[in-house]
mmCIF file of C-alpha atoms in Angstrom:
data_model
loop_
_atom_site.group_PDB
_atom_site.id
_atom_site.type_symbol
_atom_site.label_atom_id
_atom_site.label_comp_id
_atom_site.label_asym_id
_atom_site.label_seq_id
_atom_site.Cartn_x
_atom_site.Cartn_y
_atom_site.Cartn_z
ATOM 1 C CA MET A 1 0.000 0.000 0.000
ATOM 2 C CA SER A 2 1.372 3.427 -0.926
ATOM 3 C CA LEU A 3 1.958 6.133 1.665
ATOM 4 C CA PHE A 4 -0.975 8.135 0.325
ATOM 5 C CA TRP A 5 -3.436 5.295 0.775
ATOM 6 C CA ARG A 6 -2.011 4.416 4.193
ATOM 7 C CA ILE A 7 -2.662 7.961 5.444
ATOM 8 C CA PHE A 8 -6.067 7.995 3.747
ATOM 9 C CA ALA A 9 -6.999 4.713 5.407
ATOM 10 C CA LEU A 10 -5.935 5.941 8.848
ATOM 11 C CA ASN A 11 -8.014 9.112 8.523
ATOM 12 C CA ALA A 12 -10.952 7.145 7.098
ATOM 13 C CA LEU A 13 -10.819 4.808 10.105
ATOM 14 C CA VAL A 14 -10.985 7.706 12.554
ATOM 15 C CA LEU A 15 -13.759 9.521 10.672
ATOM 16 C CA GLY A 16 -15.735 6.316 10.142
ATOM 17 C CA THR A 17 -15.564 5.514 13.840
ATOM 18 C CA ALA A 18 -16.759 9.018 14.702
ATOM 19 C CA THR A 19 -19.620 8.766 12.217
ATOM 20 C CA ALA A 20 -20.702 5.379 13.627
ATOM 21 C CA LEU A 21 -20.761 6.817 17.129
ATOM 22 C CA LEU A 22 -22.922 9.716 15.984
ATOM 23 C CA LEU A 23 -25.342 7.356 14.202
ATOM 24 C CA TRP A 24 -25.843 4.831 16.990
ATOM 25 C CA ALA A 25 -25.043 6.797 20.116
ATOM 26 C CA PRO A 26 -27.950 8.484 21.948
ATOM 27 C CA VAL A 27 -26.605 11.948 21.209
ATOM 28 C CA THR A 28 -28.643 14.823 19.749
ATOM 29 C CA VAL A 29 -27.751 18.378 18.877
ATOM 30 C CA SER A 30 -30.346 21.039 19.548
ATOM 31 C CA VAL A 31 -30.550 24.595 18.244
ATOM 32 C CA PRO A 32 -29.199 26.545 19.977
ATOM 33 C CA VAL A 33 -26.604 24.075 21.314
ATOM 34 C CA VAL A 34 -26.784 23.525 25.034
ATOM 35 C CA LEU A 35 -23.684 23.299 27.230
ATOM 36 C CA THR A 36 -23.739 19.531 27.770
ATOM 37 C CA GLU A 37 -24.046 18.863 24.026
ATOM 38 C CA ALA A 38 -21.150 21.225 23.300
ATOM 39 C CA ILE A 39 -18.978 19.459 25.886
ATOM 40 C CA ILE A 40 -19.773 16.077 24.296
ATOM 41 C CA LEU A 41 -18.961 17.351 20.783
ATOM 42 C CA VAL A 42 -15.686 18.980 21.846
ATOM 43 C CA GLY A 43 -14.711 15.831 23.753
ATOM 44 C CA GLY A 44 -15.441 13.683 20.706
ATOM 45 C CA LEU A 45 -13.342 16.008 18.530
ATOM 46 C CA ALA A 46 -10.454 15.769 20.984
ATOM 47 C CA VAL A 47 -10.675 11.965 20.979
ATOM 48 C CA MET A 48 -10.664 11.926 17.161
ATOM 49 C CA LEU A 49 -7.629 14.216 17.001
ATOM 50 C CA VAL A 50 -5.688 12.143 19.532
ATOM 51 C CA ALA A 51 -6.548 8.907 17.765
ATOM 52 C CA ASN A 52 -5.637 10.367 14.383
ATOM 53 C CA ALA A 53 -2.286 11.676 15.696
ATOM 54 C CA ALA A 54 -1.442 8.315 17.306
ATOM 55 C CA LEU A 55 -2.257 6.348 14.168
ATOM 56 C CA LEU A 56 -0.334 8.761 11.925
ATOM 57 C CA ARG A 57 2.708 8.596 14.200
ATOM 58 C CA LEU A 58 2.563 4.809 14.024
ATOM 59 C CA GLY A 59 2.299 4.871 10.260
ATOM 60 C CA LEU A 60 5.086 7.443 9.766
ATOM 61 C CA ALA A 61 7.492 5.962 12.360
ATOM 62 C CA PRO A 62 9.850 4.549 9.664
ATOM 63 C CA LEU A 63 10.221 8.039 8.178
ATOM 64 C CA GLU A 64 11.042 9.454 11.607
ATOM 65 C CA ARG A 65 13.792 6.833 12.035
ATOM 66 C CA LEU A 66 15.104 7.734 8.587
ATOM 67 C CA THR A 67 15.127 11.442 9.486
ATOM 68 C CA LYS A 68 17.066 10.725 12.690
ATOM 69 C CA LEU A 69 19.641 8.695 10.789
ATOM 70 C CA MET A 70 19.982 11.477 8.195
ATOM 71 C CA THR A 71 20.851 13.986 10.913
ATOM 72 C CA THR A 72 23.408 11.752 12.681
ATOM 73 C CA VAL A 73 25.116 9.864 9.846
ATOM 74 C CA ASP A 74 28.891 10.332 9.562
ATOM 75 C CA LEU A 75 30.659 9.184 6.407
ATOM 76 C CA LEU A 76 33.836 8.594 8.432
ATOM 77 C CA ARG A 77 31.967 5.866 10.336
ATOM 78 C CA PRO A 78 30.691 3.689 7.493
ATOM 79 C CA GLY A 79 28.116 0.944 7.758
ATOM 80 C CA GLN A 80 25.254 2.935 9.293
ATOM 81 C CA ARG A 81 22.114 1.605 7.652
ATOM 82 C CA LEU A 82 18.386 1.541 8.412
ATOM 83 C CA PRO A 83 16.251 -1.619 8.073
ATOM 84 C CA ALA A 84 13.886 -1.256 5.117
ATOM 85 C CA ARG A 85 10.655 -1.708 7.060
ATOM 86 C CA GLY A 86 7.253 -0.073 6.651
ATOM 87 C CA GLY A 87 4.985 0.364 3.664
ATOM 88 C CA ALA A 88 6.094 -0.013 0.092
ATOM 89 C CA GLU A 89 6.916 3.669 -0.460
ATOM 90 C CA VAL A 90 8.565 4.094 2.960
ATOM 91 C CA ALA A 91 10.677 0.963 2.471
ATOM 92 C CA GLU A 92 11.671 2.190 -0.990
ATOM 93 C CA VAL A 93 12.742 5.589 0.416
ATOM 94 C CA ILE A 94 14.856 3.818 3.068
ATOM 95 C CA ARG A 95 16.459 1.511 0.485
ATOM 96 C CA THR A 96 17.214 4.515 -1.733
ATOM 97 C CA PHE A 97 18.776 6.369 1.197
ATOM 98 C CA ASN A 98 20.898 3.334 2.114
ATOM 99 C CA ALA A 99 22.088 3.066 -1.483
ATOM 100 C CA MET A 100 22.917 6.768 -1.482
ATOM 101 C CA LEU A 101 24.948 6.304 1.714
ATOM 102 C CA GLU A 102 26.853 3.460 0.058
ATOM 103 C CA ARG A 103 27.734 5.628 -2.931
ATOM 104 C CA LEU A 104 28.698 8.594 -0.749
ATOM 105 C CA GLU A 105 30.964 6.416 1.403
ATOM 106 C CA GLN A 106 32.703 5.019 -1.665
ATOM 107 C CA GLU A 107 33.103 8.478 -3.177
ATOM 108 C CA ARG A 108 34.381 9.822 0.153
ATOM 109 C CA VAL A 109 37.001 7.085 0.367
ATOM 110 C CA ALA A 110 38.071 7.643 -3.233
ATOM 111 C CA GLY A 111 38.233 11.417 -2.781
ATOM 112 C CA SER A 112 40.141 11.126 0.490
ATOM 113 C CA ALA A 113 42.557 8.710 -1.142
ATOM 114 C CA ARG A 114 43.343 11.205 -3.878
ATOM 115 C CA VAL A 115 43.810 14.028 -1.373
ATOM 116 C CA LEU A 116 45.979 12.010 1.005
ATOM 117 C CA LEU A 117 48.105 10.568 -1.785
ATOM 118 C CA ALA A 118 48.646 14.079 -3.127
ATOM 119 C CA GLN A 119 49.510 15.197 0.395
ATOM 120 C CA GLU A 120 52.074 12.414 0.794
ATOM 121 C CA ALA A 121 53.573 13.262 -2.598
ATOM 122 C CA GLU A 122 53.881 16.892 -1.539
ATOM 123 C CA ARG A 123 55.446 15.854 1.768
ATOM 124 C CA ARG A 124 57.959 13.751 -0.138
ATOM 125 C CA ARG A 125 58.788 16.646 -2.480
ATOM 126 C CA ILE A 126 59.232 19.141 0.351
ATOM 127 C CA ALA A 127 61.336 16.681 2.348
ATOM 128 C CA GLN A 128 63.531 16.066 -0.678
ATOM 129 C CA GLU A 129 64.025 19.780 -1.282
ATOM 130 C CA LEU A 130 64.804 20.404 2.389
ATOM 131 C CA HIS A 131 67.335 17.596 2.349
ATOM 132 C CA ASP A 132 68.964 18.470 -0.972
ATOM 133 C CA GLU A 133 68.772 22.263 -0.954
ATOM 134 C CA VAL A 134 68.495 23.597 2.586
ATOM 135 C CA GLY A 135 70.443 20.768 4.199
ATOM 136 C CA GLN A 136 73.319 20.965 1.762
ATOM 137 C CA SER A 137 73.446 24.761 1.994
ATOM 138 C CA MET A 138 73.546 24.689 5.793
ATOM 139 C CA THR A 139 76.251 22.019 5.699
ATOM 140 C CA ALA A 140 78.337 24.271 3.460
ATOM 141 C CA ILE A 141 77.744 27.183 5.866
ATOM 142 C CA LEU A 142 78.938 25.014 8.754
ATOM 143 C CA LEU A 143 82.155 24.157 6.940
ATOM 144 C CA GLY A 144 82.736 27.804 6.062
ATOM 145 C CA LEU A 145 82.144 28.875 9.657
ATOM 146 C CA LYS A 146 84.594 26.247 10.876
ATOM 147 C CA ARG A 147 87.323 27.490 8.528
ATOM 148 C CA ALA A 148 86.627 31.098 9.467
ATOM 149 C CA ALA A 149 86.654 30.288 13.177
ATOM 150 C CA ASP A 150 89.950 28.430 12.911
ATOM 151 C CA GLU A 151 91.592 31.422 11.215
ATOM 152 C CA ALA A 152 89.909 34.186 13.224
ATOM 153 C CA PRO A 153 91.520 35.985 16.171
ATOM 154 C CA PRO A 154 90.474 34.765 19.645
ATOM 155 C CA PRO A 155 87.854 37.477 20.392
ATOM 156 C CA LEU A 156 86.029 36.744 17.129
ATOM 157 C CA ARG A 157 86.587 32.987 17.265
ATOM 158 C CA ALA A 158 84.227 32.503 20.215
ATOM 159 C CA ASP A 159 81.444 34.340 18.383
ATOM 160 C CA LEU A 160 81.969 32.249 15.247
ATOM 161 C CA TYR A 161 81.885 29.042 17.277
ATOM 162 C CA GLU A 162 78.590 30.168 18.818
ATOM 163 C CA VAL A 163 77.109 30.890 15.391
ATOM 164 C CA GLN A 164 78.404 27.502 14.251
ATOM 165 C CA GLU A 165 76.536 25.745 17.085
ATOM 166 C CA ILE A 166 73.330 27.628 16.294
ATOM 167 C CA THR A 167 73.647 26.616 12.640
ATOM 168 C CA ARG A 168 74.297 23.008 13.625
ATOM 169 C CA ASP A 169 71.160 22.991 15.805
ATOM 170 C CA SER A 170 69.169 24.455 12.929
ATOM 171 C CA LEU A 171 70.504 21.754 10.602
ATOM 172 C CA ASP A 172 69.457 19.076 13.103
ATOM 173 C CA GLU A 173 65.985 20.613 13.244
ATOM 174 C CA VAL A 174 65.747 20.592 9.441
ATOM 175 C CA ARG A 175 66.727 16.925 9.389
ATOM 176 C CA ARG A 176 64.125 16.179 12.052
ATOM 177 C CA LEU A 177 61.471 17.924 9.943
ATOM 178 C CA VAL A 178 62.554 15.878 6.932
ATOM 179 C CA ARG A 179 62.132 12.656 8.896
ATOM 180 C CA ARG A 180 58.663 13.704 10.064
ATOM 181 C CA LEU A 181 57.597 14.742 6.574
ATOM 182 C CA ARG A 182 58.756 11.533 4.936
ATOM 183 C CA PRO A 183 60.308 8.853 7.158
ATOM 184 C CA GLY A 184 62.983 7.266 5.007
ATOM 185 C CA VAL A 185 63.430 4.500 7.557
ATOM 186 C CA LEU A 186 59.866 3.363 6.786
ATOM 187 C CA ASP A 187 60.817 2.703 3.170
ATOM 188 C CA ASP A 188 64.232 1.262 3.980
ATOM 189 C CA LEU A 189 63.771 -0.812 7.155
ATOM 190 C CA GLY A 190 60.017 -1.300 7.571
ATOM 191 C CA LEU A 191 57.276 -0.353 10.008
ATOM 192 C CA VAL A 192 58.722 -1.651 13.283
ATOM 193 C CA SER A 193 62.015 0.189 12.829
ATOM 194 C CA ALA A 194 60.195 3.355 11.762
ATOM 195 C CA LEU A 195 57.893 3.260 14.805
ATOM 196 C CA THR A 196 60.863 2.592 17.086
ATOM 197 C CA SER A 197 62.702 5.601 15.669
ATOM 198 C CA LEU A 198 59.578 7.772 15.885
ATOM 199 C CA THR A 199 58.818 6.898 19.514
ATOM 200 C CA GLU A 200 62.420 7.433 20.579
ATOM 201 C CA GLU A 201 62.551 10.818 18.870
ATOM 202 C CA ILE A 202 59.245 11.997 20.383
ATOM 203 C CA ALA A 203 60.246 10.696 23.818
ATOM 204 C CA THR A 204 63.502 12.648 23.601
ATOM 205 C CA HIS A 205 61.847 15.920 22.599
ATOM 206 C CA THR A 206 58.725 15.748 24.819
ATOM 207 C CA GLY A 207 59.799 13.773 27.886
ATOM 208 C CA LEU A 208 57.039 11.185 27.420
ATOM 209 C CA LYS A 209 57.748 7.690 28.721
ATOM 210 C CA ILE A 210 56.768 5.567 25.713
ATOM 211 C CA THR A 211 56.465 1.795 25.964
ATOM 212 C CA ARG A 212 56.499 -0.304 22.784
ATOM 213 C CA ARG A 213 54.770 -3.681 22.513
ATOM 214 C CA PHE A 214 55.186 -5.142 19.027
ATOM 215 C CA ASP A 215 54.473 -8.759 18.101
ATOM 216 C CA ALA A 216 57.664 -10.534 17.133
ATOM 217 C CA ASP A 217 56.033 -12.403 14.230
ATOM 218 C CA LEU A 218 54.332 -9.525 12.437
ATOM 219 C CA PRO A 219 53.794 -10.425 8.761
ATOM 220 C CA ALA A 220 54.812 -8.207 5.874
ATOM 221 C CA LEU A 221 52.375 -5.345 5.338
ATOM 222 C CA GLY A 222 51.609 -3.374 2.224
ATOM 223 C CA PRO A 223 53.227 0.066 1.833
ATOM 224 C CA GLU A 224 49.853 1.829 2.160
ATOM 225 C CA THR A 225 49.049 -0.049 5.365
ATOM 226 C CA GLU A 226 52.461 0.699 6.865
ATOM 227 C CA LEU A 227 52.173 4.385 5.999
ATOM 228 C CA VAL A 228 48.679 4.643 7.533
ATOM 229 C CA LEU A 229 49.787 2.913 10.744
ATOM 230 C CA TYR A 230 52.837 5.174 10.978
ATOM 231 C CA ARG A 231 50.795 8.355 10.488
ATOM 232 C CA VAL A 232 48.190 7.271 13.070
ATOM 233 C CA VAL A 233 50.912 6.637 15.651
ATOM 234 C CA GLN A 234 52.546 9.959 14.777
ATOM 235 C CA GLU A 235 49.304 11.908 15.194
ATOM 236 C CA SER A 236 48.352 10.048 18.381
ATOM 237 C CA LEU A 237 51.700 10.714 20.050
ATOM 238 C CA THR A 238 51.580 14.362 18.970
ATOM 239 C CA ASN A 239 48.106 14.740 20.509
ATOM 240 C CA ALA A 240 49.224 13.028 23.715
ATOM 241 C CA ALA A 241 52.215 15.347 24.014
ATOM 242 C CA ARG A 242 50.438 18.600 23.100
ATOM 243 C CA HIS A 243 46.902 18.246 24.456
ATOM 244 C CA ALA A 244 46.572 15.306 26.863
ATOM 245 C CA ASP A 245 49.105 16.347 29.512
ATOM 246 C CA ALA A 246 50.186 12.707 29.467
ATOM 247 C CA GLU A 247 53.220 11.176 31.139
ATOM 248 C CA ARG A 248 53.154 7.605 29.836
ATOM 249 C CA VAL A 249 52.119 6.244 26.444
ATOM 250 C CA THR A 250 51.956 2.657 25.237
ATOM 251 C CA VAL A 251 52.170 1.792 21.538
ATOM 252 C CA ALA A 252 51.078 -1.787 20.795
ATOM 253 C CA LEU A 253 51.038 -3.538 17.425
ATOM 254 C CA ARG A 254 49.852 -7.101 16.964
ATOM 255 C CA HIS A 255 48.020 -9.257 14.454
ATOM 256 C CA THR A 256 45.294 -11.833 14.806
ATOM 257 C CA ASP A 257 42.827 -13.561 12.488
ATOM 258 C CA GLY A 258 44.170 -11.935 9.339
ATOM 259 C CA ARG A 259 44.022 -8.414 10.761
ATOM 260 C CA VAL A 260 46.545 -6.040 12.270
ATOM 261 C CA MET A 261 45.647 -4.091 15.405
ATOM 262 C CA LEU A 262 47.338 -0.894 16.527
ATOM 263 C CA ALA A 263 46.595 0.616 19.951
ATOM 264 C CA VAL A 264 48.053 3.844 21.344
ATOM 265 C CA THR A 265 47.128 4.377 24.999
ATOM 266 C CA ASP A 266 48.068 7.337 27.185
ATOM 267 C CA ASP A 267 47.408 8.298 30.808
ATOM 268 C CA GLY A 268 46.388 11.871 30.052
ATOM 269 C CA CYS A 269 43.267 13.903 30.713
ATOM 270 C CA GLY A 270 41.137 12.134 28.116
ATOM 271 C CA ILE A 271 39.184 13.476 25.167
ATOM 272 C CA ASP A 272 35.574 14.389 24.465
ATOM 273 C CA ALA A 273 34.376 12.346 21.506
ATOM 274 C CA PRO A 274 32.298 15.196 19.959
ATOM 275 C CA CYS A 275 35.363 17.503 19.962
ATOM 276 C CA GLU A 276 37.244 15.874 17.109
ATOM 277 C CA GLY A 277 39.598 18.140 15.233
ATOM 278 C CA ALA A 278 41.218 17.889 11.835
ATOM 279 C CA GLY A 279 43.915 15.534 13.123
ATOM 280 C CA ILE A 280 41.489 12.886 14.374
ATOM 281 C CA ARG A 281 39.299 13.133 11.291
ATOM 282 C CA GLY A 282 42.450 12.744 9.200
ATOM 283 C CA MET A 283 43.233 9.520 11.078
ATOM 284 C CA ARG A 284 39.729 8.214 10.374
ATOM 285 C CA GLU A 285 40.105 9.005 6.668
ATOM 286 C CA ARG A 286 43.443 7.200 6.544
ATOM 287 C CA ALA A 287 41.929 4.171 8.250
ATOM 288 C CA LEU A 288 39.181 3.994 5.623
ATOM 289 C CA LEU A 289 41.807 3.933 2.853
ATOM 290 C CA ILE A 290 43.036 0.492 3.958
ATOM 291 C CA GLY A 291 39.608 -0.872 4.882
ATOM 292 C CA GLY A 292 40.206 -0.376 8.596
ATOM 293 C CA SER A 293 38.221 1.033 11.491
ATOM 294 C CA LEU A 294 39.452 3.523 14.060
ATOM 295 C CA THR A 295 37.996 4.007 17.525
ATOM 296 C CA ILE A 296 38.916 6.562 20.181
ATOM 297 C CA SER A 297 37.779 5.797 23.716
ATOM 298 C CA PRO A 298 38.717 6.465 27.351
ATOM 299 C CA ALA A 299 41.619 4.308 28.474
ATOM 300 C CA GLY A 300 40.368 3.963 32.047
ATOM 301 C CA GLY A 301 37.712 1.651 33.407
ATOM 302 C CA ALA A 302 37.827 -1.645 35.184
ATOM 303 C CA GLY A 303 38.824 -4.712 33.253
ATOM 304 C CA THR A 304 41.505 -7.240 32.457
ATOM 305 C CA GLY A 305 44.193 -6.538 29.897
ATOM 306 C CA THR A 306 47.069 -8.461 28.407
ATOM 307 C CA GLY A 307 50.036 -9.430 30.499
ATOM 308 C CA GLY A 308 48.347 -9.819 33.875
ATOM 309 C CA GLY A 309 49.462 -8.473 37.212
ATOM 310 C CA THR A 310 47.821 -6.138 39.692
ATOM 311 C CA GLY A 311 48.965 -3.008 41.399
ATOM 312 C CA THR A 312 48.114 0.374 42.822
ATOM 313 C CA TRP A 313 49.679 3.640 41.765
ATOM 314 C CA ALA A 314 49.214 6.913 43.614
ATOM 315 C CA ARG A 315 50.368 10.453 43.010
ATOM 316 C CA THR A 316 50.038 13.621 45.060
ATOM 317 C CA GLY A 317 49.824 16.933 43.234
ATOM 318 C CA ALA A 318 51.494 20.169 44.187
ATOM 319 C CA ASP A 319 48.181 21.603 45.338
ATOM 320 C CA GLY A 320 47.618 18.824 47.837
ATOM 321 C CA GLY A 321 45.217 16.719 45.777
ATOM 322 C CA THR A 322 45.785 13.028 45.273
ATOM 323 C CA GLU A 323 45.020 10.570 42.528
ATOM 324 C CA THR A 324 44.934 6.801 42.842
ATOM 325 C CA ARG A 325 44.714 4.149 40.145
ATOM 326 C CA THR A 326 44.199 0.436 40.631
ATOM 327 C CA GLY A 327 43.756 -2.203 37.974
ATOM 328 C CA THR A 328 44.474 -5.662 36.649
ATOM 329 C CA GLY A 329 46.497 -6.307 33.514
ATOM 330 C CA THR A 330 48.010 -3.931 31.020
ATOM 331 C CA GLY A 331 46.038 -0.930 29.782
ATOM 332 C CA ALA A 332 43.221 -1.431 32.257
ATOM 333 C CA GLY A 333 42.233 -0.146 35.635
ATOM 334 C CA THR A 334 40.170 2.429 37.426
ATOM 335 C CA ARG A 335 41.121 5.827 38.703
ATOM 336 C CA THR A 336 39.722 7.900 41.502
ATOM 337 C CA GLY A 337 40.762 11.386 42.477
ATOM 338 C CA THR A 338 40.145 13.813 45.322
ATOM 339 C CA THR A 339 39.710 17.551 45.226
ATOM 340 C CA GLY A 340 42.814 19.282 43.962
ATOM 341 C CA THR A 341 43.769 16.994 41.084
ATOM 342 C CA PRO A 342 41.473 16.273 38.094
ATOM 343 C CA ILE A 343 40.700 12.639 37.365
ATOM 344 C CA ARG A 344 42.745 11.482 34.390
ATOM 345 C CA THR A 345 40.902 8.989 32.241
ATOM 346 C CA GLY A 346 43.481 8.668 29.480
ATOM 347 C CA THR A 347 42.764 7.991 25.816
ATOM 348 C CA ARG A 348 43.084 4.864 23.682
ATOM 349 C CA VAL A 349 43.322 5.092 19.895
ATOM 350 C CA ARG A 350 42.704 1.712 18.281
ATOM 351 C CA LEU A 351 43.069 0.977 14.576
ATOM 352 C CA THR A 352 42.101 -2.414 13.170
ATOM 353 C CA ALA A 353 42.732 -3.221 9.511
ATOM 354 C CA PRO A 354 43.181 -6.242 7.235
ATOM 355 C CA LEU A 355 46.778 -7.347 6.794
ATOM 356 C CA SER A 356 46.725 -6.845 3.056
ATOM 357 C CA GLY A 357 44.981 -3.483 3.199
ATOM 358 C CA LYS A 358 43.162 -1.947 0.268
ATOM 359 C CA GLN A 359 43.799 1.192 -1.674
ATOM 360 C CA ALA A 360 40.844 3.162 -2.974
#
């Protein structure tokens, strides 16, 4: 039955019921209308309106569910679909909307792939130019400063040595930027070595205590999958250092049942899921490129993790507040805090993807 005839039938049912009541009920209407008759008529009208509204809401419920899904759907979280229930026209609208979502998700993945591949190509070009042009020029400047300092009189020599050290620090910073733009170790030595180098570098510059847990028997991964995993770890560690006020971070990489799982867990102040910036959305887009799924959740909460073991950890803040954490296993536990120190829930970024990956 079409939507038109469904609504027509619902209204006809209400009006027919009202007509039958008027025909067989002992109700008369005099002229002029007396108060009791007016009360009965108004009451009957109210009953008809309520019944009509209830039946229409029941008949249009599938459209309301479709409207709710339309307002909450996120193309970065694929797979959200609505069961095609209801009348013929309603079910057809839902099926059409689901098909539209499928096309939009595919187009979003393809468009994001083109953008991210262009971004990586630009990163590679800039890194190459920094290495070949700026790096070589600064190396030549260092050599010239060394020769000038060796031949300069003592008062000037100290100044030249100072300038030489500043130039050397700048050259080290340029090299660090080159590694972050395009990690050559990822192409040369693989993902594990690249992640090891990345975590050590970030730990040195930020003071984070980073623990690595990589499976020893990780299979070979495709270049796209390795690059996505590397970028997700890079963005997660950057967020932990800049925004989470974290002290400890764990980077875990393992595989099971034909899939690779990456988890980055910190002990920082947590994150509000609705407040996702460009960095997190970029991670979600990268995950979609290799057919993976990315979740961001609080790291706290009771539970059992890998490794086993129990313990209690406490810390007292400078303002007199205290914070206590107890838990079982790795990456699990509960935290309670008293006035003076905010409760730190931590954040866990988890990326799960097929071993082979897929490129849009």
